[in-house]
Coordinates of C-alpha atoms in Angstrom, one line a residue:
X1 CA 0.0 0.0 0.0
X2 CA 1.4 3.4 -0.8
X3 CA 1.3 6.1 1.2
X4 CA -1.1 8.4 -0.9
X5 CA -3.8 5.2 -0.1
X6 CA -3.0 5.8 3.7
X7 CA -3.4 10.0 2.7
X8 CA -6.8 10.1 0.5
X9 CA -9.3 8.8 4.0
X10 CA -6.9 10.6 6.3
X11 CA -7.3 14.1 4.6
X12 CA -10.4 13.5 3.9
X13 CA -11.5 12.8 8.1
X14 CA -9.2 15.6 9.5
X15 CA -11.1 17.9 6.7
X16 CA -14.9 17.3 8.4
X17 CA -12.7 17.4 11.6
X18 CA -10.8 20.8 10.7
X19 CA -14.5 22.1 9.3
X20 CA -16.4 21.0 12.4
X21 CA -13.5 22.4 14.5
X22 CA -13.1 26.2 13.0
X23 CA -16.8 26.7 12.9
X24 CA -17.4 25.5 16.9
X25 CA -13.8 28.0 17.8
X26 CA -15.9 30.6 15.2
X27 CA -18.9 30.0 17.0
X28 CA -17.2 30.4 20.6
X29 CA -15.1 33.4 19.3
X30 CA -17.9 35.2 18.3
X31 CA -20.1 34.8 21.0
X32 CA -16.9 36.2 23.2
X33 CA -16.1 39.5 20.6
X34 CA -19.7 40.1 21.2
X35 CA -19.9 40.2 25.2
X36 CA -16.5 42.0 25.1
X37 CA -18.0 44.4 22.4
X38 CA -21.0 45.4 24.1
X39 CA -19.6 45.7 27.7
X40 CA -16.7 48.1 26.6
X41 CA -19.8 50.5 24.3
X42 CA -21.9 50.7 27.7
X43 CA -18.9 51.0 30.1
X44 CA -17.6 54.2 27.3
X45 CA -21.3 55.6 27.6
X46 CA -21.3 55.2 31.2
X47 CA -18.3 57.1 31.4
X48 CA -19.2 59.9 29.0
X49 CA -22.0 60.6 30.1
X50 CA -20.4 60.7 34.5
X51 CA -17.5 63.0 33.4
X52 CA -19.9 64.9 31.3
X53 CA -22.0 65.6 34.3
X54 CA -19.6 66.0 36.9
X55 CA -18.3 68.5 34.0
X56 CA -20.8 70.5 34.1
X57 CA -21.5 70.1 38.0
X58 CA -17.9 71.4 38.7
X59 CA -18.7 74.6 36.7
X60 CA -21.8 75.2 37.6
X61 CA -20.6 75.0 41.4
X62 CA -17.5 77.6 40.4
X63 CA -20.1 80.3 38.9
X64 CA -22.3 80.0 41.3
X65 CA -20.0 80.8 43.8
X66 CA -17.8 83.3 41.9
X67 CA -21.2 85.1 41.4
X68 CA -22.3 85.4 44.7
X69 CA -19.6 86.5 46.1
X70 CA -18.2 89.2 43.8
X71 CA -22.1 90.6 44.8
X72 CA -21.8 90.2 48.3
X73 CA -18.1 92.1 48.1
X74 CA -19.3 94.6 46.0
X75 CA -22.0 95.3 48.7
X76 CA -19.6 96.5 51.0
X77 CA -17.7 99.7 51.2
X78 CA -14.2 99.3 49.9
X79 CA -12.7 99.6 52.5
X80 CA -13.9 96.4 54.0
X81 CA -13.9 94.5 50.9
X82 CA -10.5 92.4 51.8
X83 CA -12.3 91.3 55.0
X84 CA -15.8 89.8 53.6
X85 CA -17.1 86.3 55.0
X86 CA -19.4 84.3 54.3
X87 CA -21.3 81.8 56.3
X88 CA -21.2 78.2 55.6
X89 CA -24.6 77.7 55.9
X90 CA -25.0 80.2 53.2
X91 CA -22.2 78.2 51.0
X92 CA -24.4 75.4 51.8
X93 CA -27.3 77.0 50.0
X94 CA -25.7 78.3 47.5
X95 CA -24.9 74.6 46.4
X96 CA -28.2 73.3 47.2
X97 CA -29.2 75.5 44.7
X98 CA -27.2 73.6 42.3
X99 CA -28.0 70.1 43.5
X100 CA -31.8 71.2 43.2
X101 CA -31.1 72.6 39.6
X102 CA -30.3 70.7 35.9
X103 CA -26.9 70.5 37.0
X104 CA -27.5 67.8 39.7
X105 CA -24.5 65.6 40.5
X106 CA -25.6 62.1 39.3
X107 CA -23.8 60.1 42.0
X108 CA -25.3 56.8 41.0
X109 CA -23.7 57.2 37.6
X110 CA -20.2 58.3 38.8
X111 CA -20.2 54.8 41.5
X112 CA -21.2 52.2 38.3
X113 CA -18.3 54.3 35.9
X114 CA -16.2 53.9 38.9
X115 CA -16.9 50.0 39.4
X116 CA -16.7 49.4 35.9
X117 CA -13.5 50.6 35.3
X118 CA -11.9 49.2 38.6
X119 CA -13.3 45.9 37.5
X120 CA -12.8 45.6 33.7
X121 CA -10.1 48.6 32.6
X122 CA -7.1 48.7 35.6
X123 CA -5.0 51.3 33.4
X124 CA -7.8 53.9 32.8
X125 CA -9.0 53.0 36.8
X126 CA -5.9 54.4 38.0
X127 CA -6.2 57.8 35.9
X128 CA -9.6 58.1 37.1
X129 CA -8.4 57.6 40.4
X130 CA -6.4 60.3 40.1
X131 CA -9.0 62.9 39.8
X132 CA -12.4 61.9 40.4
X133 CA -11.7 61.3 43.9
X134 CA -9.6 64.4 44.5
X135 CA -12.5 66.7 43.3
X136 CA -14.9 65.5 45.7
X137 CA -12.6 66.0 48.6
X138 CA -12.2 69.5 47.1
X139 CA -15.7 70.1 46.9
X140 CA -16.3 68.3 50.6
X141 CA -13.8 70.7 52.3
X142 CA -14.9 74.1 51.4
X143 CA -18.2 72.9 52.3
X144 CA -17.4 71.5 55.5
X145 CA -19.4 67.9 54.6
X146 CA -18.5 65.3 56.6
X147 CA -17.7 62.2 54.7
X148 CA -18.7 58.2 55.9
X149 CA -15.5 57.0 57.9
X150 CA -14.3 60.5 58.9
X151 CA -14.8 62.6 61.7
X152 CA -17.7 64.9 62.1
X153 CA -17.1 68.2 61.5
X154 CA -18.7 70.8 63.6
X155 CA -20.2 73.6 61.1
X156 CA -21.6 75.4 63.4
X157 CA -20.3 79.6 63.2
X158 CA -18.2 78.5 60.9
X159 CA -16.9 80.8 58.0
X160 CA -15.1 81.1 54.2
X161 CA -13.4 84.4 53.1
X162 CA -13.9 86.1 50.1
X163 CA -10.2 84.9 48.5
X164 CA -11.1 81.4 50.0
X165 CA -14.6 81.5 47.8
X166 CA -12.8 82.7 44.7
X167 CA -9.9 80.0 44.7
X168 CA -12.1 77.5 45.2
X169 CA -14.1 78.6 42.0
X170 CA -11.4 78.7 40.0
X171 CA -10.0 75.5 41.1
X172 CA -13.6 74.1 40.2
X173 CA -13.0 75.7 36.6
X174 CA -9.9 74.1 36.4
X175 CA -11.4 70.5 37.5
X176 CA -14.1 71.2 34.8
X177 CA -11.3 71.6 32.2
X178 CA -8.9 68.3 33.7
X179 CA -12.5 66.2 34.0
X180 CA -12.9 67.2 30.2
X181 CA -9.5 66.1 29.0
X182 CA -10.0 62.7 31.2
X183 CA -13.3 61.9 29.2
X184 CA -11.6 62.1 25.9
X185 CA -8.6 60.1 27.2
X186 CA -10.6 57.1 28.6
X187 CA -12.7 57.3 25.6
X188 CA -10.3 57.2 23.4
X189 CA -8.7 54.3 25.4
X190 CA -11.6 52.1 24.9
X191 CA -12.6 53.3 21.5
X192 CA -8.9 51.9 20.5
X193 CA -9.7 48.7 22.4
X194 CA -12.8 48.6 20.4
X195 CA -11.4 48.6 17.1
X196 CA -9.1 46.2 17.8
X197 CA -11.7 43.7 19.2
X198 CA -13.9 44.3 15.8
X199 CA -10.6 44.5 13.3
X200 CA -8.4 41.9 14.7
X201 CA -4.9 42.1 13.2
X202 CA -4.5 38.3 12.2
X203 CA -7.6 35.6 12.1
X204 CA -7.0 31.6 11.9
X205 CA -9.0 30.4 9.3
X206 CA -10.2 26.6 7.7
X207 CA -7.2 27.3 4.9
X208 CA -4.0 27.7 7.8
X209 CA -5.4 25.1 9.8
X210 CA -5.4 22.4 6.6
X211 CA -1.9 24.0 6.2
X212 CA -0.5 23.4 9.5
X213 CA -2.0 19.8 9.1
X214 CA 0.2 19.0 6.2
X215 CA 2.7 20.4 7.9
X216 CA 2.5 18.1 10.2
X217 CA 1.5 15.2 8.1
X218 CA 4.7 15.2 5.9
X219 CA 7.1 15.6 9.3
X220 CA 5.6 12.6 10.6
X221 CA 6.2 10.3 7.5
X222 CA 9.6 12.1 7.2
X223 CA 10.4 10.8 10.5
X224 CA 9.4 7.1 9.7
X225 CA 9.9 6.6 6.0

């Protein structure tokens, strides 16, 4: 018997095998692109739409507050001007006025981007990390909130000067910028991961798997012929 005789049924099995084979992997690998797919367009919109928010919450928070107390300074004679302060309980309601409004901090939002990212994205966690959290402390200590875990902090005659008021809101400008520029950075992170996912740079396919076979077909009778 030659070995072409031994070849012919061989090929011809491993072929329904190979077939059978790529279209179960094909099958599998689809299923996966599409889970991966869809989790990193809702994680991006998730995130978008958080920063955009806390975007706009930040800025809202530094004109409210540049406002109000450029008029209550320029209600004084100008002479006492330098030594204008304001209440914290009238801070307080200045940014009630912006929880209460359009601009409303969507918290709920901010915790699931947060999760998502910590979960699924380590490398864009860790720049978020590096801002999100620090603007709420920011905006927790001019305001004199007490946080969970830390100790309460008595509000009670306490007071902000003018300068203190005006460098916070220009601090919260400049968070509204850096929250801006960290949107476009995460998503462009996971836009890039996204093409990749949907454009992969190499497939396997029925044609290099049939190749590899006779690869391996002729080094086997090589090594015994």
């Amino acid at each position: 018997m030659e070995i072409k005789d031994l070849l012919t049924p061989c090929v011809t099995v491993l072929g329904v095998f190979l077939a059978a084979h790529f279209a179960l992997r094909n099958e599998h690998k689809k299923k996966a692109l599409e889970i991966e797919t869809a989790q990193i367009e809702r994680l991006s919109a998730l995130v978008d739409r958080s920063l955009d928010n806390f975007g706009q919450y930040t800025g809202a928070l530094a004109g409210i507050v540049d406002i109000k107390t450029k008029v209550m300074v320029e209600a004084h004679h100008p002479d006492e001007r330098d030594s204008v302060e304001m209440d914290i309980e009238q801070l307080q309601g200045w940014k009630d006025a912006i929880d209460d409004s359009t601009y409303e901090l969507n918290r709920n939002d901010l915790r699931q981007a947060a999760h998502g990212l910590r979960f699924h994205r380590e490398s864009d966690w860790n720049y978020w990390s590096n801002l999100v959290p620090l603007v709420h402390r920011e905006i927790n200590e001019f305001f004199m909130i007490t946080t969970p875990g830390k100790e309460n902090i008595d509000r009670k005659n306490r007071r902000r000067t003018a300068d203190e008021a005006r460098n916070f809101a220009t601090t919260m400008r400049d968070r509204t910028t850096e929250l801006t520029t960290l949107k476009g950075q995460l998503i462009s992170s996971m836009k890039a991961d996204f093409d990749k996912l949907i454009r992969p740079k190499e497939s396997l396919n029925f044609c290099s798997l049939l190749n590899d076979f006779w690869c391996w077909v002729i080094h086997f009778f090589n090594c015994r012929f």
